[in-house]
Coordinates of C-alpha atoms and ligand atoms in Angstrom, one line a residue:
M819 CA 15.3 -19.9 -1.3
T820 CA 12.8 -22.1 0.5
H821 CA 9.3 -23.1 -0.6
N822 CA 6.4 -24.1 1.7
D823 CA 2.8 -25.2 1.0
K824 CA 1.4 -21.7 1.5
N825 CA 3.8 -20.4 -1.1
P826 CA 3.7 -22.4 -4.2
V827 CA 5.5 -20.9 -7.3
G828 CA 3.3 -19.2 -9.9
H829 CA 0.3 -17.0 -9.7
N830 CA -1.4 -18.8 -6.7
R831 CA 1.2 -17.8 -4.1
E832 CA 0.6 -14.9 -1.8
S833 CA 2.3 -11.6 -2.7
R834 CA 5.0 -10.5 -0.4
L835 CA 5.4 -7.2 -2.1
F836 CA 4.5 -3.9 -0.2
Y837 CA 1.8 -1.8 -1.8
Q838 CA 0.6 -4.6 -4.0
S839 CA -3.1 -4.6 -4.5
R840 CA -4.9 -7.3 -2.5
S841 CA -7.0 -8.4 -5.5
R842 CA -4.7 -10.4 -7.7
R843 CA -3.7 -9.3 -11.1
P844 CA -2.7 -11.5 -14.1
L845 CA 0.8 -12.8 -13.8
I846 CA 2.8 -11.8 -16.9
D847 CA 4.7 -14.4 -18.8
R848 CA 6.0 -12.4 -21.7
A849 CA 5.4 -9.3 -23.8
K850 CA 6.0 -8.2 -27.4
G851 CA 5.1 -4.9 -29.0
V852 CA 1.8 -3.7 -27.6
Y853 CA 0.7 -7.2 -26.3
M854 CA 1.3 -8.9 -23.0
W855 CA 0.5 -12.6 -22.3
D856 CA -0.2 -13.9 -18.8
V857 CA 0.8 -17.3 -17.6
D858 CA -2.7 -18.6 -18.5
G859 CA -2.0 -17.7 -22.1
K860 CA -4.5 -14.8 -22.2
R861 CA -3.4 -11.9 -24.3
H862 CA -3.7 -8.3 -23.1
I863 CA -3.2 -5.0 -24.9
D864 CA -0.8 -2.8 -22.9
A865 CA -2.6 0.5 -23.8
S866 CA -0.9 2.8 -21.3
S867 CA 2.1 0.8 -19.8
G868 CA 1.8 2.3 -16.3
A869 CA 2.6 5.9 -16.8
M870 CA 3.7 5.6 -20.5
V871 CA 6.8 3.5 -19.7
S872 CA 7.2 1.2 -22.7
N873 CA 6.8 3.9 -25.3
I874 CA 8.3 1.9 -28.2
G875 CA 6.7 -1.4 -27.2
H876 CA 7.9 -4.4 -25.3
S877 CA 10.9 -6.5 -26.2
D878 CA 12.0 -4.4 -29.1
P879 CA 14.9 -6.4 -30.7
R880 CA 17.0 -3.2 -31.2
V881 CA 16.7 -2.4 -27.5
I882 CA 17.6 -5.9 -26.5
A883 CA 20.6 -6.0 -28.9
A884 CA 21.9 -2.6 -27.6
M885 CA 21.4 -3.7 -23.9
N886 CA 23.2 -7.0 -24.6
A887 CA 26.1 -5.4 -26.4
Q888 CA 26.6 -2.9 -23.6
L889 CA 26.3 -5.5 -20.8
E890 CA 28.9 -7.7 -22.5
K891 CA 31.3 -4.7 -22.5
A892 CA 30.6 -3.2 -19.0
S893 CA 27.5 -3.0 -16.8
F894 CA 28.4 0.0 -14.7
A895 CA 30.9 2.8 -14.5
Y896 CA 30.4 5.4 -11.8
R897 CA 30.4 8.9 -13.1
L898 CA 32.7 10.4 -10.4
H899 CA 35.5 7.9 -11.4
F900 CA 34.9 7.1 -15.1
E901 CA 33.4 8.4 -18.3
N902 CA 31.3 6.1 -20.4
D903 CA 30.4 6.4 -24.1
A904 CA 26.8 5.3 -23.8
A905 CA 25.9 8.1 -21.4
E906 CA 27.9 10.7 -23.4
T907 CA 26.3 9.7 -26.7
L908 CA 22.8 9.8 -25.2
A909 CA 23.5 13.2 -23.6
W910 CA 24.6 14.6 -27.0
R911 CA 21.6 13.2 -28.8
L912 CA 19.2 14.7 -26.2
S913 CA 20.9 18.1 -26.0
E914 CA 20.8 18.4 -29.8
R915 CA 17.0 18.0 -29.7
A916 CA 16.6 20.3 -26.6
P917 CA 15.5 23.9 -27.3
G918 CA 17.8 27.0 -26.9
D919 CA 21.0 26.5 -25.0
L920 CA 20.0 23.5 -22.9
E921 CA 23.2 21.6 -23.5
R922 CA 23.7 19.6 -20.3
V923 CA 22.0 16.4 -19.2
F924 CA 21.8 14.7 -15.8
F925 CA 20.5 11.1 -15.9
V926 CA 18.4 9.8 -13.1
S927 CA 16.3 6.7 -12.4
G928 CA 12.8 8.1 -12.7
G929 CA 10.4 11.0 -12.4
S930 CA 10.5 11.6 -8.7
E931 CA 14.3 11.7 -8.8
A932 CA 14.2 14.0 -11.8
V933 CA 12.0 16.5 -9.9
E934 CA 14.2 16.4 -6.9
S935 CA 17.3 16.9 -9.0
C936 CA 15.6 19.9 -10.7
I937 CA 14.8 21.5 -7.4
K938 CA 18.4 20.9 -6.1
L939 CA 19.9 22.3 -9.3
A940 CA 17.7 25.4 -9.0
R941 CA 18.8 25.8 -5.4
Q942 CA 22.4 25.5 -6.3
Y943 CA 22.0 28.1 -9.0
A944 CA 20.4 30.5 -6.6
L945 CA 23.2 29.9 -4.1
A946 CA 25.8 30.5 -6.8
K947 CA 24.1 33.8 -7.6
G948 CA 24.2 34.8 -3.9
Q949 CA 20.4 34.4 -3.5
S950 CA 20.2 32.0 -0.5
Q951 CA 16.8 33.3 0.4
R952 CA 15.3 31.5 -2.6
T953 CA 13.7 28.3 -1.2
K954 CA 10.1 28.2 -2.5
V955 CA 8.9 26.1 -5.4
I956 CA 5.4 26.9 -6.5
S957 CA 3.3 24.0 -8.0
R958 CA -0.3 23.5 -8.9
F959 CA -3.2 21.8 -7.2
P960 CA -4.1 19.1 -8.2
S961 CA -0.8 17.8 -9.7
Y962 CA 1.5 14.9 -9.5
H963 CA 5.2 15.3 -9.3
G964 CA 6.2 12.1 -7.6
A965 CA 6.1 10.3 -4.3
T966 CA 9.5 10.7 -2.7
L967 CA 9.4 13.3 0.1
G968 CA 10.9 16.3 -1.9
A969 CA 8.7 15.6 -4.9
L970 CA 5.7 14.9 -2.7
A971 CA 6.0 18.4 -1.2
L972 CA 5.2 19.6 -4.8
T973 CA 2.5 17.0 -5.5
G974 CA -1.0 18.5 -5.1
Y975 CA -2.9 15.4 -4.0
T976 CA -4.2 15.4 -0.5
P977 CA -4.6 11.6 0.3
M978 CA -1.0 11.1 -0.7
H979 CA 0.4 14.2 0.8
A980 CA -1.4 14.5 4.2
P981 CA 0.2 11.7 6.2
F982 CA 3.7 13.1 5.5
A983 CA 2.8 16.8 5.6
P984 CA 4.4 17.4 9.0
M985 CA 7.7 16.0 7.7
M986 CA 7.9 18.2 4.6
V987 CA 8.5 21.8 3.9
D988 CA 5.2 23.3 3.0
Q989 CA 5.4 24.6 -0.6
P990 CA 3.0 27.0 -2.2
K991 CA 0.3 25.8 -4.6
I992 CA -1.9 27.6 -7.2
P993 CA -5.0 26.1 -8.7
A994 CA -4.5 23.9 -11.8
P995 CA -6.2 25.5 -14.8
T996 CA -9.3 23.3 -14.7
C997 CA -11.2 25.8 -17.0
Y998 CA -13.7 23.2 -18.1
L999 CA -15.2 23.2 -14.6
D1000 CA -15.6 27.0 -14.5
R1001 CA -19.1 28.5 -14.8
D1002 CA -18.3 32.0 -15.9
D1003 CA -18.7 34.0 -19.0
L1004 CA -15.1 34.3 -19.9
S1005 CA -13.7 33.2 -23.3
D1006 CA -11.2 30.3 -23.3
H1007 CA -8.4 32.8 -23.9
D1008 CA -9.4 34.9 -20.9
R1009 CA -9.7 31.9 -18.6
G1010 CA -6.2 30.9 -19.6
I1011 CA -4.9 34.3 -18.6
K1012 CA -7.0 34.2 -15.4
Y1013 CA -5.3 31.0 -14.2
A1014 CA -1.8 32.2 -15.4
N1015 CA -2.2 35.4 -13.4
M1016 CA -2.6 33.3 -10.2
L1017 CA 1.1 32.5 -10.6
E1018 CA 2.0 36.1 -10.5
A1019 CA -0.2 36.8 -7.6
E1020 CA 1.3 33.9 -5.7
I1021 CA 4.9 35.0 -6.4
I1022 CA 4.0 38.5 -5.1
K1023 CA 2.3 37.0 -2.0
Q1024 CA 5.3 34.8 -1.2
G1025 CA 7.8 37.5 -1.9
P1026 CA 9.5 37.3 -5.3
E1027 CA 12.9 37.2 -3.8
T1028 CA 12.1 34.0 -2.0
V1029 CA 10.8 32.1 -5.0
L1030 CA 13.1 29.5 -6.5
G1031 CA 10.9 28.1 -9.3
F1032 CA 7.5 27.0 -10.6
I1033 CA 6.8 23.5 -11.7
M1034 CA 3.9 22.2 -13.8
E1035 CA 2.8 19.4 -16.0
P1036 CA 2.2 21.0 -19.4
V1037 CA -0.2 18.2 -20.1
G1038 CA -1.6 16.9 -16.9
G1039 CA -0.9 13.3 -15.8
A1040 CA -2.3 11.1 -13.1
A1041 CA -3.8 14.0 -11.0
T1042 CA -5.6 15.9 -13.7
G1043 CA -6.4 13.4 -16.5
A1044 CA -4.5 14.9 -19.5
L1045 CA -5.5 18.5 -18.6
V1046 CA -4.4 21.0 -21.2
A1047 CA -4.8 24.7 -20.6
P1048 CA -5.9 27.2 -23.2
D1049 CA -2.9 28.4 -25.3
S1050 CA -3.0 31.8 -23.7
Y1051 CA -2.0 30.2 -20.3
Y1052 CA 1.4 28.9 -21.4
G1053 CA 2.5 32.1 -23.0
R1054 CA 1.6 34.1 -19.9
I1055 CA 3.2 31.6 -17.5
Ligands
PLP497 C1 4.7 14.7 -14.2 C2 5.3 13.6 -13.3 N1 6.3 13.9 -12.5 C3 6.9 12.9 -11.8 C4 6.4 11.6 -11.8 C5 7.0 10.6 -10.9 O1 7.7 9.6 -11.6 P1 8.2 8.3 -11.0 O2 7.0 7.4 -10.7 O3 9.1 7.7 -12.1 O4 9.0 8.6 -9.7 C6 5.3 11.3 -12.6 C7 4.8 9.9 -12.6 O5 3.8 9.6 -13.2 C8 4.8 12.3 -13.4 O6 3.7 12.0 -14.2

C-alpha cells in the first residue's frame, strides 16, 4: 500500500468508496453496546444501526468468544462438500422457533439475497409441481425488498427502480396499505379489507395460474416508515 500527501491516514483522507456520501461522516474508532465512539472521542448512540443490524449491541463478549472459538477451529467449509456443526445447530434452533412445518433453513448473506433465494425457491417448487407458467411475484408500492436486480424488481421505489427497469422483468405491484392517508368514511377494519382485496383483484388480473407468490413487509421498512396495516388486512391476505 502506498501513501501520498492527498491521502493521509485517518478521517481527513478522501473516500475511495463508491456510493459514499460526499459530506463526511464521523470515523468510527470503537463501539460497545449501544454506543459508538469516533476517532475524535465523541460518543454516539447507535439508535437504529443501519437497518437494525446490531440487534444485541456492539462487541458483545459472547459473540466475540463464539466467533473466536469457531475461527480457531475452521473459518469456512463449503456446503456442497462438507457439513459443519455451527450451521446445523443454528438451523435446528431457528426451525424449532419457526411456525408450523417450516423445518428447513437456507443461510444467505443479507436481505436482498434472501429475497432472491425465496423467489428462486418458489419457482423451483412451481416447476416441481409441473406449473412452469408461474413467473409473477406480486409486491406492494411503495416497498423495499433490496437493491440487487431480482430483489429490485420487487422493490416499489421509483428513483431506485427506474434506471434499471429496462433490464428487469416487470413485476406486478399493488398499493401498500397506507390507510392513514385515506380520506374516506370506512372503519379501520374495512380499510384493511379494502387493501387486502387489491391482492385478489391483481391475482385475477394477472391470471391466477401465472402467479408465483406475493411478498410484503409485515411492518414496513425504509420505504413506508414502519407502516402497519389494520389487523383485518393480514388475515385477509
Ligand atoms: C424488508 C427488506 N427486505 C430486503 C432488504 C435488503 O437487505 P440487504 O440490504 O441486506 O440486502 C431490506 C433492507 O433494509 C429490507 O428491509
